Coordinates of N, CA, C and O in Angstrom, one line a residue:
X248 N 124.7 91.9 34.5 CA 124.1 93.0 35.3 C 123.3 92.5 36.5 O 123.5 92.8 37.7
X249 N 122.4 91.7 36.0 CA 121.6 90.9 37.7 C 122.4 90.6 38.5 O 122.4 91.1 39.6
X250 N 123.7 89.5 38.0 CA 124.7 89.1 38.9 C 125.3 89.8 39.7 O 125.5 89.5 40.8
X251 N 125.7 91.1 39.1 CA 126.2 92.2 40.1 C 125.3 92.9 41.1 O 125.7 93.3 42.2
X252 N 123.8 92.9 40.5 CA 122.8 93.4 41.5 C 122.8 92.4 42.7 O 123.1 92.8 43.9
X253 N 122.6 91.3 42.2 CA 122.5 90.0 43.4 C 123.6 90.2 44.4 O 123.6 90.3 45.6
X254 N 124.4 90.2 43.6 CA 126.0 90.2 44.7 C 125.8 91.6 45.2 O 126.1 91.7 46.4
X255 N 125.3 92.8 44.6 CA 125.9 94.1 45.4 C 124.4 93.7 47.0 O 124.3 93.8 48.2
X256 N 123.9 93.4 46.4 CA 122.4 93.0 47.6 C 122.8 92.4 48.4 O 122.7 92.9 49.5
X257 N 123.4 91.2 48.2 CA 123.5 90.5 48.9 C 124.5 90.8 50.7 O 124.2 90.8 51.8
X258 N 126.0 91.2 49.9 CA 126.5 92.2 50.5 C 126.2 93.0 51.4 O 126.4 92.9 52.6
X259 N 125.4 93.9 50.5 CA 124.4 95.1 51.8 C 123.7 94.2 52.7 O 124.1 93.9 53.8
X260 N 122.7 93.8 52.2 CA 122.3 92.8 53.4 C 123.2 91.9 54.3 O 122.7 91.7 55.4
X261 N 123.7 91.6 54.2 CA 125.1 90.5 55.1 C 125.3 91.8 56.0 O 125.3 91.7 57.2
X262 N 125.5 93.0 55.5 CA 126.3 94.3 56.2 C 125.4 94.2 57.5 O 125.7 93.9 58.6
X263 N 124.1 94.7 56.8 CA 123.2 95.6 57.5 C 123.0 94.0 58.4 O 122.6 94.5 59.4
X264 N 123.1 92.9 58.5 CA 122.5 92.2 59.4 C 123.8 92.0 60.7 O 123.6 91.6 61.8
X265 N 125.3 92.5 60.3 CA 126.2 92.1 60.8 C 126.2 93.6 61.4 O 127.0 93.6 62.3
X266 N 125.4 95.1 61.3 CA 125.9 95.9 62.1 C 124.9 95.5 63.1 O 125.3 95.4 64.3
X267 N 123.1 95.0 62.7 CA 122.5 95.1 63.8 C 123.0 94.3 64.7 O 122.6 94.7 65.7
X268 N 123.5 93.5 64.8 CA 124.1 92.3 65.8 C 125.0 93.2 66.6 O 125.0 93.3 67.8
X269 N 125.7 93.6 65.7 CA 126.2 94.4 66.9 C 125.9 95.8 67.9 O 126.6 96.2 68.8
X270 N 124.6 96.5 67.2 CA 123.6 97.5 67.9 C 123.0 96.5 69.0 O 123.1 96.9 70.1
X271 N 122.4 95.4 68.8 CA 121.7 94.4 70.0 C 122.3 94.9 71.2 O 123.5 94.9 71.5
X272 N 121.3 95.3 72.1 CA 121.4 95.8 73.5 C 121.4 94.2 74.1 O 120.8 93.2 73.6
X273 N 122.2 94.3 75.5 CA 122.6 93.0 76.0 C 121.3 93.1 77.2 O 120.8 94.2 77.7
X274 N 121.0 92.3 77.4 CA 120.3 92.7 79.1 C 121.1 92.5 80.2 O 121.8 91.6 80.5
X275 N 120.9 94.0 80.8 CA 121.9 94.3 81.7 C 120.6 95.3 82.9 O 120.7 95.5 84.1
X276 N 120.0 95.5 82.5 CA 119.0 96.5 83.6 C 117.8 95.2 83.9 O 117.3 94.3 83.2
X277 N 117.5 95.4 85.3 CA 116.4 94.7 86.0 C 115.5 95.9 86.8 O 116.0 96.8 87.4
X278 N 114.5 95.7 86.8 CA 113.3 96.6 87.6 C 112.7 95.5 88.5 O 112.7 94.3 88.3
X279 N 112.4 95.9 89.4 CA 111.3 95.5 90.5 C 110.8 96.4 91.4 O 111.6 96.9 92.2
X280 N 109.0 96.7 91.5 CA 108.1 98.0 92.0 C 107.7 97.5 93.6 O 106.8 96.6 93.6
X281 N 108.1 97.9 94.7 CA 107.2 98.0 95.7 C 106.7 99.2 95.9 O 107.2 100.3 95.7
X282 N 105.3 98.9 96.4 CA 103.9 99.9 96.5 C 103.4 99.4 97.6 O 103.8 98.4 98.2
X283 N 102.3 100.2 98.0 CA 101.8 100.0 98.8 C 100.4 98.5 99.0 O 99.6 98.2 98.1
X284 N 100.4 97.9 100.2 CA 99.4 97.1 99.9 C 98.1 98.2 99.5 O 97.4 98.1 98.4
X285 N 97.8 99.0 100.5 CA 96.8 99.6 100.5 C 96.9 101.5 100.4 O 97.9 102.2 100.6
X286 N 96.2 101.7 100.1 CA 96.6 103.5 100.5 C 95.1 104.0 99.8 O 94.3 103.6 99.0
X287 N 95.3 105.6 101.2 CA 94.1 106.0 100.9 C 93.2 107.1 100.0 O 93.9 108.1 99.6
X288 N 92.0 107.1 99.6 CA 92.0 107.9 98.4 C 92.4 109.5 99.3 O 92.6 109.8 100.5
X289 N 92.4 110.4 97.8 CA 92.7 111.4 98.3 C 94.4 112.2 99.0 O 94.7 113.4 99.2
X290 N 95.1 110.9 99.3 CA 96.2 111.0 100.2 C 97.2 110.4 99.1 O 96.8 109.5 98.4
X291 N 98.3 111.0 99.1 CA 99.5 110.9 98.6 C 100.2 109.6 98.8 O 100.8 109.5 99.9
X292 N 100.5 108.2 97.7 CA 101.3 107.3 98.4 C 102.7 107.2 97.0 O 103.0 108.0 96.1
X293 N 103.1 106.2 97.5 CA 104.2 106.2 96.8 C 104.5 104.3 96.2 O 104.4 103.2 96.8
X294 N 104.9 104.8 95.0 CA 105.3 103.1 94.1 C 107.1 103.5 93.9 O 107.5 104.5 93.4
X295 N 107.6 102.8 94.3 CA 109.1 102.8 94.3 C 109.4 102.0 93.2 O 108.9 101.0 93.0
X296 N 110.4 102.5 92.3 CA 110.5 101.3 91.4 C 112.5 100.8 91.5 O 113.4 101.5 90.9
X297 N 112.6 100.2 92.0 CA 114.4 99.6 92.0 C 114.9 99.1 90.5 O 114.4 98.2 89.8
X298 N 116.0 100.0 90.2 CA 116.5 99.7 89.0 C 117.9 98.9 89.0 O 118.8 99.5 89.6
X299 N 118.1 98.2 88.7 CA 119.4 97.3 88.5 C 120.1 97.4 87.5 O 119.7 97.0 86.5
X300 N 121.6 97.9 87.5 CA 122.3 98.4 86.7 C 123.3 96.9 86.8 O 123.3 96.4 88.0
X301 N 124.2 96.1 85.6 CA 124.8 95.5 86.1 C 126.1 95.9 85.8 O 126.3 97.1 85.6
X302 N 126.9 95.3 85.8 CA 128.4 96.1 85.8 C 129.2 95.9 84.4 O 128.4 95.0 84.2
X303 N 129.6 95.9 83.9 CA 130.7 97.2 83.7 C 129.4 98.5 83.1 O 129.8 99.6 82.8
X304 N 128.0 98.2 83.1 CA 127.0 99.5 82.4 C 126.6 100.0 83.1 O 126.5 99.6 84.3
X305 N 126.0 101.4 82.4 CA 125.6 102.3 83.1 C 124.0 103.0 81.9 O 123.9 102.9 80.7
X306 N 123.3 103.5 82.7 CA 122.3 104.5 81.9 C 122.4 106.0 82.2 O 123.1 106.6 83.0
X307 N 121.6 106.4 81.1 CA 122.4 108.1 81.4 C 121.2 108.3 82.3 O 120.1 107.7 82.3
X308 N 121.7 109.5 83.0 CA 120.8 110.0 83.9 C 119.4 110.7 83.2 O 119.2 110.7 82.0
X309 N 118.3 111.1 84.2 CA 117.2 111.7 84.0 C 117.3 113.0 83.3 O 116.7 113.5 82.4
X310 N 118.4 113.3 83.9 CA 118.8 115.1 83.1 C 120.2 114.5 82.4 O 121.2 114.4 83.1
X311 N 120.1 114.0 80.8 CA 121.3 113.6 80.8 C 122.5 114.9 80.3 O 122.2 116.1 80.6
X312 N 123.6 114.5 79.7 CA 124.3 115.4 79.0 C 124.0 115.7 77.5 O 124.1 114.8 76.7
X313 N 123.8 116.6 77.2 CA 123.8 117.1 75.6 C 123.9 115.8 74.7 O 124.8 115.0 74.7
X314 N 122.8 115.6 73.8 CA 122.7 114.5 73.0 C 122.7 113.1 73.5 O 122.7 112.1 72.7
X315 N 122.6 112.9 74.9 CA 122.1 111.3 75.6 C 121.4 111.4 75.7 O 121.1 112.6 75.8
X316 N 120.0 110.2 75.7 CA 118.9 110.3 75.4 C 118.2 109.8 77.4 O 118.2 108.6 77.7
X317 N 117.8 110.7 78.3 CA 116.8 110.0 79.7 C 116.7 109.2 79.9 O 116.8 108.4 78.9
X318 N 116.6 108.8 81.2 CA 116.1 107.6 81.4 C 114.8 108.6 82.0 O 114.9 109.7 82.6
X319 N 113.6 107.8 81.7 CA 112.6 108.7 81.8 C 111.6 107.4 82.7 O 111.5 106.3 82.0
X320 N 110.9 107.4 84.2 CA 109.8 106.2 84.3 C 108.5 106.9 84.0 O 108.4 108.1 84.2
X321 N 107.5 106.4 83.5 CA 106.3 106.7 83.2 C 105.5 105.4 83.4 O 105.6 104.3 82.8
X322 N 104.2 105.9 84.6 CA 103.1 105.3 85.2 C 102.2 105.4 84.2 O 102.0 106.5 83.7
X323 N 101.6 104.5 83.9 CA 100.4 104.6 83.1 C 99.1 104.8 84.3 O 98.7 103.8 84.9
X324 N 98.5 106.0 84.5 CA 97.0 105.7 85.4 C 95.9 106.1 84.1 O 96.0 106.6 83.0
X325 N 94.7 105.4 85.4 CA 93.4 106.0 84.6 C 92.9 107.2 85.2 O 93.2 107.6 86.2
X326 N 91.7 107.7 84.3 CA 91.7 109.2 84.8 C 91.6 109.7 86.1 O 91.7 110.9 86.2
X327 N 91.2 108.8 87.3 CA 91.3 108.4 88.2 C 92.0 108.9 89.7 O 91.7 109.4 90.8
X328 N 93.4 108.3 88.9 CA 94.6 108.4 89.1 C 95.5 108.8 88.2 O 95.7 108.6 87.0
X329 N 96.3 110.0 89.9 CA 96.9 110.7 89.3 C 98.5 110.5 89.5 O 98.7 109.5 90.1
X330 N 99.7 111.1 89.0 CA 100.6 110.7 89.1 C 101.3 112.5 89.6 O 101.2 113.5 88.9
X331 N 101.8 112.4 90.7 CA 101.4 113.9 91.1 C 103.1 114.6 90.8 O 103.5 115.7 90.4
X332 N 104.0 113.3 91.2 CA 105.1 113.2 90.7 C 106.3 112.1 90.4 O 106.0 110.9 90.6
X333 N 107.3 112.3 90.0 CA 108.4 111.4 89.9 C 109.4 111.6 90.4 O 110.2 112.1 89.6
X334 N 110.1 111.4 91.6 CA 111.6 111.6 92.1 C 112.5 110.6 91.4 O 112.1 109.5 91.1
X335 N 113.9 111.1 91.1 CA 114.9 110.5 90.4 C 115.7 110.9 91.2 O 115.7 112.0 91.8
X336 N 116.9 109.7 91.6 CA 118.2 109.9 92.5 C 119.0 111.1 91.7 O 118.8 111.5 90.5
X337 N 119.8 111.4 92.5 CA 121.2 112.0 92.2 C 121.9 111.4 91.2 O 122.0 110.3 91.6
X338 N 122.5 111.5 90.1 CA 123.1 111.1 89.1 C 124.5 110.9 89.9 O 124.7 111.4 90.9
X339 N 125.6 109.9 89.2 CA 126.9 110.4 89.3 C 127.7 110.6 88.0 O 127.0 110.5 86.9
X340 N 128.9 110.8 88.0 CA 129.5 111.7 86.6 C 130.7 111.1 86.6 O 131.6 110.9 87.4
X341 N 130.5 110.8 85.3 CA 131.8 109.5 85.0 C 132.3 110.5 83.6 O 131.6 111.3 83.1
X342 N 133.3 110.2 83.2 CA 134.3 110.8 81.8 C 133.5 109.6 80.8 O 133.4 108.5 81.3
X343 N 133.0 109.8 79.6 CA 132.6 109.4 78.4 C 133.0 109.7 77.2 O 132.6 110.8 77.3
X344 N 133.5 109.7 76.2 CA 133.5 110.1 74.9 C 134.1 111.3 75.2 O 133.7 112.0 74.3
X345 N 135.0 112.0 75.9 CA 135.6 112.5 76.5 C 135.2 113.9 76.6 O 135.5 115.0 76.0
X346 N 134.1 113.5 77.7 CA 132.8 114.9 78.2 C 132.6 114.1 79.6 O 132.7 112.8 79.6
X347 N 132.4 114.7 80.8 CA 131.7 114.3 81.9 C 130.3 114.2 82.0 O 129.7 115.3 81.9
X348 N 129.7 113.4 82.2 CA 128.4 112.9 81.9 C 127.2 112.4 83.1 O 127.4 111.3 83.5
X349 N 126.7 112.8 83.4 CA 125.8 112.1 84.4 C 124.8 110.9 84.3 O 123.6 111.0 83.8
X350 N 125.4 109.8 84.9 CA 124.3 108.7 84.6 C 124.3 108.0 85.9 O 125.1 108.3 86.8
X351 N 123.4 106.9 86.1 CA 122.9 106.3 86.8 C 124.0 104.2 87.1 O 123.7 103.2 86.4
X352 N 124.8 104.2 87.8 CA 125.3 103.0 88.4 C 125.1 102.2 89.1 O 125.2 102.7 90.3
X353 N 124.7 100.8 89.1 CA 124.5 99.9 90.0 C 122.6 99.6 90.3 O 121.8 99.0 89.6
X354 N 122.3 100.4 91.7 CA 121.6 99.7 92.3 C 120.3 101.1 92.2 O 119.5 100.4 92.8
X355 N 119.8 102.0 92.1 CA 118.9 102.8 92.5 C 117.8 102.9 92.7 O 117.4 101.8 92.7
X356 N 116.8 103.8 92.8 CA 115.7 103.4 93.0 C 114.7 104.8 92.5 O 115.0 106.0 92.8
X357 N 113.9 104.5 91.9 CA 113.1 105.8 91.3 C 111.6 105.9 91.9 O 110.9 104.9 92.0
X358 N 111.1 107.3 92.5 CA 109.6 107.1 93.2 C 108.4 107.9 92.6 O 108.5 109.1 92.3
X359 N 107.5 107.2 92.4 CA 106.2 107.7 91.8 C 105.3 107.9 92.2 O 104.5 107.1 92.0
X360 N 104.9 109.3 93.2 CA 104.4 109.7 93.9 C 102.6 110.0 93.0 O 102.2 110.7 92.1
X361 N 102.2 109.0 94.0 CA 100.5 109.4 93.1 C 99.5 109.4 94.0 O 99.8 109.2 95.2
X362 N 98.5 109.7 93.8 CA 97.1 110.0 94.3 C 95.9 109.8 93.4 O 95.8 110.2 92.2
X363 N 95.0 109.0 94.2 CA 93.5 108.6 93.5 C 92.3 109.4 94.3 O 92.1 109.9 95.5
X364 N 91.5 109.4 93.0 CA 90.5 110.3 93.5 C 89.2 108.8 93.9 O 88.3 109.1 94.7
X365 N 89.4 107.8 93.4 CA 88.5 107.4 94.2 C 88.7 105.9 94.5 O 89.4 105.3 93.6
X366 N 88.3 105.1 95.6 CA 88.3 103.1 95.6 C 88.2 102.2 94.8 O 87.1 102.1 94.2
X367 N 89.0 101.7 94.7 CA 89.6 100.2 93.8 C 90.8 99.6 93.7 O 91.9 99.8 94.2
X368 N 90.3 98.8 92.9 CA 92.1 97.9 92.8 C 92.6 98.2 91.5 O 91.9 97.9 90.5
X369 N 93.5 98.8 91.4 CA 93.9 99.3 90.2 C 95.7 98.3 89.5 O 96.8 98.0 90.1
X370 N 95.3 98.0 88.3 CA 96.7 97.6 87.7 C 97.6 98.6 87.3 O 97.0 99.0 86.3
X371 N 98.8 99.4 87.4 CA 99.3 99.9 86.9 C 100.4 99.9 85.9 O 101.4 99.3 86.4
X372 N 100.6 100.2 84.5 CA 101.5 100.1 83.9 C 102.8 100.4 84.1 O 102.6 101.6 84.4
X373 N 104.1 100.3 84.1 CA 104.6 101.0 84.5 C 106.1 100.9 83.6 O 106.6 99.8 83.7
X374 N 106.5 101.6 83.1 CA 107.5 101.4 81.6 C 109.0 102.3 82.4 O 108.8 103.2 83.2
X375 N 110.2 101.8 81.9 CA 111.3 102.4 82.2 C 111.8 102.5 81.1 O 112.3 101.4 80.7
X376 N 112.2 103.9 80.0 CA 113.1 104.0 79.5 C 114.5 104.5 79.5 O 115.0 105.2 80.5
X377 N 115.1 104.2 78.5 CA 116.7 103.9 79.4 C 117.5 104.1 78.2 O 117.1 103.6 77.2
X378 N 118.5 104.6 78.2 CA 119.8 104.4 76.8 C 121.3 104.1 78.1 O 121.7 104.6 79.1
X379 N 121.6 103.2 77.3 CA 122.4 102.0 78.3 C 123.6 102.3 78.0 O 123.5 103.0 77.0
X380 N 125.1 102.1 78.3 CA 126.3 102.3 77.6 C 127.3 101.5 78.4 O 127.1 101.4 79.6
X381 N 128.4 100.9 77.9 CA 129.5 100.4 78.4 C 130.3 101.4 78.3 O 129.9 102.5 78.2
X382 N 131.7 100.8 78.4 CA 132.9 102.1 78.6 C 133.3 102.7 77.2 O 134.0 103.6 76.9
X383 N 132.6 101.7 76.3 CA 133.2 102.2 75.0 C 131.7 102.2 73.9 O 131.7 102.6 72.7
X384 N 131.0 101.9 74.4 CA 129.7 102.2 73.6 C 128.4 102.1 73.9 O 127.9 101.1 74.3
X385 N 127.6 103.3 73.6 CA 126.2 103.3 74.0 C 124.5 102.4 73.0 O 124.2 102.1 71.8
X386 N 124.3 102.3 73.5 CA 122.9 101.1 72.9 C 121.9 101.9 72.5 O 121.8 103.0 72.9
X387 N 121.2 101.4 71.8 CA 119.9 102.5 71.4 C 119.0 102.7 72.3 O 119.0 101.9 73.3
X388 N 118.0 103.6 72.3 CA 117.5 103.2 73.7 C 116.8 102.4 73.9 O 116.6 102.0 72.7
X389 N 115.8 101.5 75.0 CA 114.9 100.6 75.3 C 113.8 100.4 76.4 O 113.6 101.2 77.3
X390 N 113.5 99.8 76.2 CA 112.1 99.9 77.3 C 111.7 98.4 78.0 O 111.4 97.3 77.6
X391 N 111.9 99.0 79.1 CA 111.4 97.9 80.4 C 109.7 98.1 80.6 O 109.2 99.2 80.4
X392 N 109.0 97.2 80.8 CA 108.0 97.0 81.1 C 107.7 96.2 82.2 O 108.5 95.2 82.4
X393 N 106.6 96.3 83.1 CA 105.9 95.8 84.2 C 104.7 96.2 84.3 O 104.2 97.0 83.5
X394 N 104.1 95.7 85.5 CA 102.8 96.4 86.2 C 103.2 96.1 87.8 O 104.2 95.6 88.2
X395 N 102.0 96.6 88.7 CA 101.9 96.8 90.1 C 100.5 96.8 90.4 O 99.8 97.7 90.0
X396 N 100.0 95.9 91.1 CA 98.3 96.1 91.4 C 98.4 96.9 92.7 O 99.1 96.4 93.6
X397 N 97.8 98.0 92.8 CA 97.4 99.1 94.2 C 96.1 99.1 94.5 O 95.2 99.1 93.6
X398 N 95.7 99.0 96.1 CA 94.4 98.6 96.3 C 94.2 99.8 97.2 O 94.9 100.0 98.2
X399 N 93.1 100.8 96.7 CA 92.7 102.1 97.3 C 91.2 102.4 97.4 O 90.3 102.6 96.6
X400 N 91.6 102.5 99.2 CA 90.3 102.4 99.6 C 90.3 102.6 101.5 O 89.5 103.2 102.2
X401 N 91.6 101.9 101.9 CA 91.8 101.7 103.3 C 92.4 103.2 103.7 O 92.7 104.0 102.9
X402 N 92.5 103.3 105.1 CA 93.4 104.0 105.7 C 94.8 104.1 105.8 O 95.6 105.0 105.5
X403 N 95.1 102.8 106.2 CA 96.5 102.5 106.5 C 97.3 102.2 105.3 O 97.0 101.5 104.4
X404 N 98.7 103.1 105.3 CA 99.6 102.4 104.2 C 100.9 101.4 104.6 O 101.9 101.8 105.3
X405 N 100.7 100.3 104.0 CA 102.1 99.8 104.7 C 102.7 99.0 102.9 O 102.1 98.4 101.9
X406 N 103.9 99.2 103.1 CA 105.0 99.0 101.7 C 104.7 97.2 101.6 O 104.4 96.3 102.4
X407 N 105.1 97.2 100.3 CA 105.2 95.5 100.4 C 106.0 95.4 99.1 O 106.2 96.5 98.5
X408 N 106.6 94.4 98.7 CA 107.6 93.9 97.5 C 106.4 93.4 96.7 O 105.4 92.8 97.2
X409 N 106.7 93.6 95.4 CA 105.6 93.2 94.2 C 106.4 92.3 94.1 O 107.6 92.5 94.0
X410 N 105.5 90.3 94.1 CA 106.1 89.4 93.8 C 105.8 89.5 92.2 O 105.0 90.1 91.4
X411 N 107.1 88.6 92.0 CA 106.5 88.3 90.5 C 106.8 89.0 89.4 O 106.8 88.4 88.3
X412 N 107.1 90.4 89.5 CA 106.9 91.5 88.9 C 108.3 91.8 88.7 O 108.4 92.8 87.9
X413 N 109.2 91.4 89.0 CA 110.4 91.7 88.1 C 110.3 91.6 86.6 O 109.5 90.8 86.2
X414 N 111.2 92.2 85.8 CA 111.4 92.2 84.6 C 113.6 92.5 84.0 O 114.4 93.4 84.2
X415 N 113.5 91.7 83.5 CA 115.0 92.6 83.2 C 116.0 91.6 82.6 O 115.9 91.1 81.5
X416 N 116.8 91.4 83.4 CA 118.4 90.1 83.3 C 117.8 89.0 82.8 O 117.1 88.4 83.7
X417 N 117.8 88.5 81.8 CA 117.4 87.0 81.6 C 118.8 86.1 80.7 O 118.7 84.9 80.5

């Protein structure tokens, strides 16, 4: 009777480690945030975040189809700062599981329109989640992480590329 316990265990486990290997999401998405060097309190600026899709995958869109799970970005601020909005591109619509679907290909870019109520240099968190899919199967979903330092205080806004701050393809 153990022996059969042992073996039926064993089994299950060999299973359960042989489907997660195959649930393992590949890295296929890259992020990198340009913001501004400076911007001023009170006034509306913007953190761009570029998403990198690589090919043959795709993520489902922000508004996806029935039972795909967003790609959703979320700024972490402090009370401070505010996050006033989020623009998301245009989706496009590819045939899936045999339903037309709207998700996100290649190269795009997502904007996070925020405002501070008062001067400093602030770190921002800044997380992308995502449910990823090839032509024949979708991944569970996952999360990109980064930050962006914004320095608010000046008049002038001028855009810069966040060194360093990529996360994604490795």
């Amino acid at each position: 009777m153990r022996k059969r316990f042992g073996t039926i265990f064993a089994l299950a486990f060999g299973m359960a480690l042989h489907a997660n290997a195959q649930l393992a999401q590949p890295h296929f998405v890259k992020v990198s945030v340009q913001n501004p060097k400076t911007a001023a309190v009170h006034k509306v600026f913007q953190v761009k975040v570029q998403v990198i899709i690589a090919p043959p995958y795709h993520i489902q869109a922000h508004s996806p189809a029935p039972n795909f799970i967003p790609t959703v970005l979320t700024v972490k601020t402090p009370p401070y700062l505010h996050v006033e909005k989020i623009l998301y591109p245009p989706a496009k619509s590819i045939r899936f599981a045999g339903q037309q679907i709207p998700v996100y290909e290649g190269t795009i870019t997502v904007e996070a329109l925020l405002k501070a109520d008062r001067p400093g240099t602030f770190l921002l968190p800044i997380v992308l989640r995502y449910q990823g899919c090839n032509e024949s199967t979708c991944y569970p979903p996952t999360e990109l992480q980064t930050k962006t330092k914004i320095v608010v205080g000046a008049t002038k806004v001028s855009l810069k590329a966040s060194s360093g701050l990529e996360r994604g393809l490795k």
